CSV table of N, CA and C in Angstrom, one decimal:
chain,number,residue,atom,x,y,z
A,1,MET,N,-56.8,-109.1,-68.6
A,1,MET,CA,-56.1,-110.5,-68.2
A,1,MET,C,-55.5,-110.6,-67.3
A,2,GLY,N,-54.8,-109.6,-66.5
A,2,GLY,CA,-54.4,-110.1,-65.5
A,2,GLY,C,-52.9,-110.9,-65.3
A,3,ILE,N,-53.0,-112.0,-63.4
A,3,ILE,CA,-51.3,-112.4,-63.6
A,3,ILE,C,-51.6,-113.6,-64.7
A,4,VAL,N,-50.7,-113.9,-65.8
A,4,VAL,CA,-50.5,-115.5,-66.2
A,4,VAL,C,-49.4,-116.0,-66.0
A,5,VAL,N,-49.4,-117.4,-65.4
A,5,VAL,CA,-48.1,-118.1,-65.1
A,5,VAL,C,-48.0,-119.0,-66.0
A,6,TYR,N,-47.1,-119.3,-67.4
A,6,TYR,CA,-46.3,-120.4,-67.8
A,6,TYR,C,-45.9,-121.4,-67.0
A,7,THR,N,-46.6,-122.4,-66.9
A,7,THR,CA,-45.8,-123.8,-66.0
A,7,THR,C,-46.0,-125.0,-67.2
A,8,THR,N,-45.5,-126.0,-66.4
A,8,THR,CA,-45.9,-127.6,-67.3
A,8,THR,C,-45.5,-127.9,-66.2
A,9,SER,N,-45.8,-129.2,-66.2
A,9,SER,CA,-46.7,-130.7,-65.3
A,9,SER,C,-45.8,-132.1,-65.5
A,10,CYS,N,-44.8,-132.2,-66.3
A,10,CYS,CA,-44.2,-132.8,-67.1
A,10,CYS,C,-42.3,-132.2,-66.8
A,11,TYR,N,-41.7,-132.4,-65.1
A,11,TYR,CA,-41.0,-132.1,-65.4
A,11,TYR,C,-39.6,-133.1,-65.6
A,12,THR,N,-38.6,-132.7,-66.2
A,12,THR,CA,-37.1,-133.6,-66.2
A,12,THR,C,-36.4,-133.0,-65.2
A,13,LYS,N,-36.7,-131.9,-64.3
A,13,LYS,CA,-35.5,-131.5,-62.9
A,13,LYS,C,-36.1,-130.7,-61.8
A,14,THR,N,-36.2,-131.4,-61.3
A,14,THR,CA,-36.7,-131.0,-60.0
A,14,THR,C,-36.9,-129.1,-59.4
A,15,HIS,N,-35.5,-128.7,-60.0
A,15,HIS,CA,-35.9,-127.7,-59.4
A,15,HIS,C,-36.9,-126.7,-60.1
A,16,ILE,N,-37.5,-127.1,-61.1
A,16,ILE,CA,-38.5,-126.4,-61.9
A,16,ILE,C,-39.7,-126.6,-61.7
A,17,ARG,N,-39.9,-128.0,-60.9
A,17,ARG,CA,-40.8,-127.8,-60.1
A,17,ARG,C,-41.1,-126.9,-59.0
A,18,ASP,N,-39.8,-127.4,-58.3
A,18,ASP,CA,-39.7,-126.4,-57.0
A,18,ASP,C,-39.8,-125.3,-57.3
A,19,GLN,N,-39.1,-123.7,-58.0
A,19,GLN,CA,-39.4,-123.1,-58.5
A,19,GLN,C,-40.9,-122.4,-59.0
A,20,GLN,N,-41.5,-123.5,-59.7
A,20,GLN,CA,-43.1,-123.1,-60.0
A,20,GLN,C,-44.3,-123.2,-58.9
A,21,ILE,N,-43.6,-124.3,-58.1
A,21,ILE,CA,-44.2,-124.4,-56.5
A,21,ILE,C,-44.1,-123.2,-55.8
A,22,LYS,N,-43.0,-122.6,-55.9
A,22,LYS,CA,-42.5,-120.7,-54.6
A,22,LYS,C,-43.0,-119.7,-55.5
A,23,VAL,N,-43.5,-119.4,-56.9
A,23,VAL,CA,-44.2,-119.0,-57.1
A,23,VAL,C,-45.3,-118.6,-56.9
A,24,LEU,N,-46.3,-119.8,-57.7
A,24,LEU,CA,-47.4,-120.6,-57.2
A,24,LEU,C,-48.4,-120.2,-55.8
A,25,GLN,N,-47.3,-120.6,-55.0
A,25,GLN,CA,-47.8,-120.6,-53.4
A,25,GLN,C,-47.7,-118.9,-53.2
A,26,PHE,N,-46.8,-118.0,-53.7
A,26,PHE,CA,-46.1,-116.8,-53.7
A,26,PHE,C,-48.0,-115.9,-53.7
A,27,ILE,N,-48.1,-116.5,-55.3
A,27,ILE,CA,-50.1,-115.5,-55.8
A,27,ILE,C,-51.0,-116.2,-54.6
A,28,GLU,N,-51.1,-117.6,-54.4
A,28,GLU,CA,-52.3,-118.6,-53.8
A,28,GLU,C,-52.1,-117.6,-52.4
A,29,VAL,N,-50.9,-117.2,-51.6
A,29,VAL,CA,-50.5,-117.2,-50.1
A,29,VAL,C,-51.2,-115.6,-50.3
A,30,ASN,N,-51.0,-114.6,-51.3
A,30,ASN,CA,-51.1,-113.1,-51.3
A,30,ASN,C,-52.7,-113.6,-51.8
A,31,ASN,N,-53.9,-114.3,-52.0
A,31,ASN,CA,-55.1,-114.2,-53.2
A,31,ASN,C,-55.3,-113.1,-54.1
A,32,ILE,N,-53.6,-113.4,-54.8
A,32,ILE,CA,-53.5,-113.2,-56.4
A,32,ILE,C,-54.2,-113.5,-57.3
A,33,ASP,N,-55.3,-113.1,-58.0
A,33,ASP,CA,-56.0,-113.8,-59.1
A,33,ASP,C,-55.2,-114.0,-60.5
A,34,ALA,N,-54.7,-115.2,-60.5
A,34,ALA,CA,-53.7,-115.8,-61.4
A,34,ALA,C,-54.0,-116.7,-63.1
A,35,GLU,N,-54.2,-116.9,-63.6
A,35,GLU,CA,-54.3,-118.0,-64.5
A,35,GLU,C,-53.0,-118.7,-64.5
A,36,ILE,N,-53.0,-120.0,-64.7
A,36,ILE,CA,-52.3,-121.1,-64.7
A,36,ILE,C,-51.8,-121.8,-65.8
A,37,ILE,N,-51.3,-121.7,-66.9
A,37,ILE,CA,-51.3,-121.6,-67.8
A,37,ILE,C,-50.1,-123.6,-68.0
A,38,ASP,N,-50.8,-124.5,-68.4
A,38,ASP,CA,-49.4,-125.7,-68.3
A,38,ASP,C,-49.3,-125.9,-69.6
A,39,LEU,N,-48.3,-125.7,-70.0
A,39,LEU,CA,-47.3,-125.7,-71.3
A,39,LEU,C,-47.2,-127.2,-71.7
A,40,THR,N,-47.4,-128.6,-71.1
A,40,THR,CA,-47.7,-129.6,-71.5
A,40,THR,C,-49.0,-130.1,-71.9
A,41,MET,N,-50.1,-129.9,-71.5
A,41,MET,CA,-50.8,-129.9,-71.8
A,41,MET,C,-51.7,-129.1,-72.9
A,42,ASN,N,-50.8,-127.4,-72.9
A,42,ASN,CA,-51.8,-127.1,-73.9
A,42,ASN,C,-50.6,-126.5,-75.2
A,43,THR,N,-50.1,-127.1,-75.8
A,43,THR,CA,-48.8,-126.5,-76.3
A,43,THR,C,-48.8,-125.9,-77.5
A,44,SER,N,-50.0,-125.2,-78.3
A,44,SER,CA,-49.6,-123.9,-78.4
A,44,SER,C,-49.4,-122.8,-77.2
A,45,ALA,N,-50.4,-123.2,-76.3
A,45,ALA,CA,-49.6,-121.9,-75.5
A,45,ALA,C,-48.0,-121.4,-75.5
A,46,ARG,N,-47.2,-122.3,-75.7
A,46,ARG,CA,-45.8,-121.7,-76.2
A,46,ARG,C,-45.1,-120.6,-77.2
A,47,ASP,N,-45.9,-121.0,-78.5
A,47,ASP,CA,-46.1,-119.5,-79.4
A,47,ASP,C,-46.7,-118.2,-78.6
A,48,ILE,N,-47.9,-118.7,-78.2
A,48,ILE,CA,-48.3,-117.3,-77.4
A,48,ILE,C,-47.1,-116.6,-76.5
A,49,MET,N,-46.8,-117.4,-75.5
A,49,MET,CA,-45.8,-117.0,-74.6
A,49,MET,C,-44.4,-116.5,-75.3
A,50,LEU,N,-44.3,-117.3,-76.2
A,50,LEU,CA,-42.9,-116.6,-76.4
A,50,LEU,C,-43.0,-115.5,-77.8
A,51,GLU,N,-44.0,-115.0,-78.3
A,51,GLU,CA,-44.8,-113.7,-79.0
A,51,GLU,C,-44.7,-112.7,-78.0
A,52,SER,N,-44.8,-113.4,-76.5
A,52,SER,CA,-45.1,-111.9,-76.0
A,52,SER,C,-44.5,-111.5,-75.1
A,53,MET,N,-43.2,-112.3,-74.5
A,53,MET,CA,-41.8,-112.4,-74.4
A,53,MET,C,-40.8,-111.0,-75.1
A,54,PRO,N,-40.0,-110.2,-74.5
A,54,PRO,CA,-38.9,-109.7,-75.3
A,54,PRO,C,-37.9,-110.1,-76.0
A,55,LYS,N,-37.4,-109.5,-77.0
A,55,LYS,CA,-37.2,-110.4,-78.2
A,55,LYS,C,-36.0,-110.6,-77.4
A,56,GLU,N,-34.7,-109.6,-76.6
A,56,GLU,CA,-34.3,-110.1,-76.4
A,56,GLU,C,-34.3,-111.3,-75.6
A,57,LYS,N,-35.2,-112.0,-74.5
A,57,LYS,CA,-34.7,-113.2,-74.0
A,57,LYS,C,-34.8,-114.8,-75.0
A,58,THR,N,-35.7,-114.1,-76.3
A,58,THR,CA,-35.6,-115.5,-77.2
A,58,THR,C,-34.9,-115.4,-77.9
A,59,LYS,N,-33.8,-114.7,-78.1
A,59,LYS,CA,-32.9,-114.7,-79.5
A,59,LYS,C,-31.6,-115.8,-79.0
A,60,ASP,N,-31.3,-116.0,-80.3
A,60,ASP,CA,-30.1,-116.7,-80.2
A,60,ASP,C,-30.7,-117.7,-79.2
A,61,GLY,N,-31.8,-118.6,-79.8
A,61,GLY,CA,-32.1,-120.1,-78.8
A,61,GLY,C,-31.5,-120.5,-78.4
A,62,ALA,N,-32.3,-119.2,-76.7
A,62,ALA,CA,-32.2,-118.8,-76.2
A,62,ALA,C,-32.9,-119.9,-75.0
A,63,GLN,N,-32.6,-120.5,-74.1
A,63,GLN,CA,-33.7,-122.1,-73.1
A,63,GLN,C,-34.4,-120.9,-72.5
A,64,ILE,N,-35.9,-121.9,-72.5
A,64,ILE,CA,-37.1,-121.2,-72.1
A,64,ILE,C,-37.7,-122.1,-70.7
A,65,LEU,N,-37.5,-121.6,-69.9
A,65,LEU,CA,-38.2,-122.8,-69.0
A,65,LEU,C,-39.3,-121.8,-68.2
A,66,PRO,N,-40.0,-123.1,-67.7
A,66,PRO,CA,-41.2,-122.5,-66.7
A,66,PRO,C,-40.3,-122.6,-65.9
A,67,PRO,N,-41.0,-121.7,-64.5
A,67,PRO,CA,-42.1,-120.4,-65.0
A,67,PRO,C,-41.4,-119.2,-65.3
A,68,GLN,N,-42.9,-118.4,-66.3
A,68,GLN,CA,-42.3,-117.3,-67.1
A,68,GLN,C,-43.7,-116.8,-66.1
A,69,ILE,N,-43.5,-115.7,-66.0
A,69,ILE,CA,-44.7,-115.0,-65.6
A,69,ILE,C,-45.4,-113.4,-66.3
A,70,PHE,N,-46.7,-113.1,-66.7
A,70,PHE,CA,-47.0,-111.9,-67.3
A,70,PHE,C,-47.5,-111.1,-66.4
A,71,SER,N,-47.9,-110.4,-66.5
A,71,SER,CA,-48.8,-109.6,-65.8
A,71,SER,C,-49.6,-108.3,-67.0
A,72,ASN,N,-50.8,-108.8,-67.2
A,72,ASN,CA,-51.5,-107.9,-68.7
A,72,ASN,C,-51.2,-108.1,-69.6
A,73,ASP,N,-50.6,-108.4,-70.2
A,73,ASP,CA,-49.5,-108.9,-71.4
A,73,ASP,C,-48.1,-108.3,-71.3
A,74,GLU,N,-47.9,-107.6,-69.8
A,74,GLU,CA,-46.5,-107.3,-69.6
A,74,GLU,C,-45.8,-108.5,-69.3
A,75,TYR,N,-44.5,-109.0,-70.1
A,75,TYR,CA,-43.5,-110.7,-69.3
A,75,TYR,C,-43.3,-109.6,-67.8
A,76,CYS,N,-43.5,-110.4,-67.1
A,76,CYS,CA,-42.8,-109.6,-66.4
A,76,CYS,C,-41.2,-110.6,-65.2
A,77,GLY,N,-41.4,-111.6,-65.8
A,77,GLY,CA,-39.4,-112.4,-65.6
A,77,GLY,C,-39.8,-113.6,-65.7
A,78,ASP,N,-38.8,-114.4,-65.2
A,78,ASP,CA,-39.0,-116.1,-65.3
A,78,ASP,C,-38.7,-116.0,-63.4
A,79,TYR,N,-38.4,-117.0,-63.8
A,79,TYR,CA,-38.2,-117.4,-61.7
A,79,TYR,C,-37.3,-116.4,-61.4
A,80,GLU,N,-36.0,-116.8,-62.1
A,80,GLU,CA,-34.6,-115.5,-61.7
A,80,GLU,C,-35.4,-114.5,-61.1
A,81,GLU,N,-35.8,-113.8,-61.8
A,81,GLU,CA,-36.6,-112.2,-61.1
A,81,GLU,C,-37.4,-112.1,-60.8
A,82,PHE,N,-38.1,-113.0,-60.6
A,82,PHE,CA,-39.1,-113.5,-59.4
A,82,PHE,C,-38.4,-113.8,-58.1
A,83,PHE,N,-37.6,-114.6,-57.7
A,83,PHE,CA,-36.3,-114.4,-56.6
A,83,PHE,C,-35.6,-113.3,-56.3
A,84,LEU,N,-35.2,-112.7,-57.3
A,84,LEU,CA,-34.9,-111.0,-57.1
A,84,LEU,C,-35.4,-110.0,-56.8
A,85,ALA,N,-36.8,-110.2,-57.0
A,85,ALA,CA,-37.4,-109.1,-56.3
A,85,ALA,C,-38.1,-109.7,-54.8
A,86,MET,N,-37.9,-111.3,-54.8
A,86,MET,CA,-38.6,-111.6,-52.9
A,86,MET,C,-36.6,-111.4,-52.7
A,87,GLU,N,-35.8,-111.3,-52.9
A,87,GLU,CA,-34.4,-110.8,-52.5
A,87,GLU,C,-34.2,-109.2,-51.9
A,88,ASN,N,-35.0,-108.5,-53.3
A,88,ASN,CA,-35.1,-107.2,-52.9
A,88,ASN,C,-36.6,-106.9,-52.1
A,89,MET,N,-37.7,-107.5,-51.6
A,89,MET,CA,-38.4,-107.4,-51.1
A,89,MET,C,-39.3,-106.8,-51.6
A,90,THR,N,-39.7,-106.4,-53.1
A,90,THR,CA,-40.5,-106.1,-54.2
A,90,THR,C,-41.6,-107.1,-55.1
A,91,PRO,N,-41.6,-108.3,-54.0
A,91,PRO,CA,-42.0,-109.4,-55.2
A,91,PRO,C,-43.8,-108.2,-55.8
A,92,PHE,N,-44.6,-107.2,-55.4
A,92,PHE,CA,-45.5,-107.4,-55.7
A,92,PHE,C,-45.5,-106.1,-56.9
A,93,SER,N,-43.8,-105.5,-56.6
A,93,SER,CA,-43.7,-104.4,-57.9
A,93,SER,C,-43.2,-105.8,-58.7
A,94,PHE,N,-42.9,-106.5,-59.0
A,94,PHE,CA,-42.0,-107.6,-59.9
A,94,PHE,C,-43.6,-107.5,-60.7
A,95,PHE,N,-44.7,-108.4,-59.5
A,95,PHE,CA,-45.8,-108.1,-60.7
A,95,PHE,C,-47.1,-107.6,-61.9
A,96,LYS,N,-46.1,-106.6,-60.9
A,96,LYS,CA,-46.8,-105.2,-61.7
A,96,LYS,C,-48.0,-104.9,-60.5
A,97,LEU,N,-48.5,-105.2,-59.5
A,97,LEU,CA,-49.4,-104.9,-58.8
A,97,LEU,C,-49.2,-103.6,-57.6
A,98,ASP,N,-49.7,-103.0,-57.2
A,98,ASP,CA,-50.1,-102.6,-56.3
A,98,ASP,C,-49.3,-102.9,-55.1
A,99,PRO,N,-48.1,-102.7,-54.2
A,99,PRO,CA,-48.2,-103.7,-53.0
A,99,PRO,C,-49.6,-103.1,-51.7
A,100,PRO,N,-49.6,-104.3,-50.8
A,100,PRO,CA,-50.4,-104.2,-49.5
A,100,PRO,C,-50.9,-102.9,-48.8
A,101,PRO,N,-51.7,-102.2,-48.5
A,101,PRO,CA,-51.3,-101.1,-48.0
A,101,PRO,C,-51.2,-101.2,-47.0
A,102,GLY,N,-49.2,-100.8,-45.9
A,102,GLY,CA,-49.0,-100.2,-44.9
A,102,GLY,C,-48.0,-101.7,-44.8
A,103,SER,N,-47.6,-102.1,-45.9
A,103,SER,CA,-46.9,-103.0,-46.5
A,103,SER,C,-45.1,-102.7,-46.2
A,104,PHE,N,-44.1,-103.7,-46.1
A,104,PHE,CA,-43.2,-102.8,-46.1
A,104,PHE,C,-42.5,-102.2,-47.1
A,105,GLU,N,-43.0,-103.2,-48.2
A,105,GLU,CA,-43.0,-103.1,-50.3
A,105,GLU,C,-43.3,-101.7,-50.0
A,106,GLU,N,-44.6,-101.1,-49.8
A,106,GLU,CA,-45.4,-99.8,-50.2
A,106,GLU,C,-43.9,-98.4,-49.7
A,107,LYS,N,-43.9,-99.0,-48.1
A,107,LYS,CA,-43.5,-98.4,-47.4
A,107,LYS,C,-41.6,-97.6,-48.1
A,108,LEU,N,-41.3,-99.0,-48.5
A,108,LEU,CA,-39.9,-99.0,-49.7
A,108,LEU,C,-40.2,-98.5,-50.8
A,109,ILE,N,-41.1,-97.6,-51.4
A,109,ILE,CA,-41.3,-97.9,-52.4
A,109,ILE,C,-41.5,-96.3,-52.6
A,110,ALA,N,-42.7,-95.6,-51.5
A,110,ALA,CA,-42.9,-94.3,-51.0
A,110,ALA,C,-41.5,-93.9,-50.5
A,111,LYS,N,-40.4,-94.2,-49.8
A,111,LYS,CA,-38.7,-94.6,-49.5
A,111,LYS,C,-37.8,-93.6,-50.6
A,112,ARG,N,-38.8,-94.5,-51.8
A,112,ARG,CA,-37.1,-94.3,-52.7
A,112,ARG,C,-37.8,-92.8,-53.4
A,113,LYS,N,-39.6,-93.1,-53.5
A,113,LYS,CA,-40.0,-91.7,-54.3
A,113,LYS,C,-39.7,-91.0,-53.6
A,114,ASN,N,-39.4,-90.5,-52.1
A,114,ASN,CA,-39.1,-88.9,-51.9
A,114,ASN,C,-37.5,-88.5,-52.0
A,115,ALA,N,-36.8,-89.7,-51.8
A,115,ALA,CA,-35.6,-89.7,-52.1
A,115,ALA,C,-34.9,-89.3,-54.2
A,116,ALA,N,-35.9,-89.5,-54.3
A,116,ALA,CA,-35.6,-89.2,-56.2
A,116,ALA,C,-35.5,-87.3,-55.9
């Protein structure tokens, strides 16, 4: 299935639009094959998304805002987790993808493995 990003085309807050744009730009710039699902246009997709998410993310009526990101049906996270991965320079690991050969992220992962 690959990468799936649940988004919305109906914004009530501009920060949601901006967050979606940042995730989608990273995917596009890095030529990552992804399926983008607009929850506004495909209302049944929300139930599928929620069923696939970890229970701790959906408990107690937690507010689930787009973007929500999955890799091969495995939950990667939301924008906040994507942002942290970018800050930690491990975005490909966030998407559960191998980093490009020779990239800083690949070297960082190798360094961590050697230290362990």
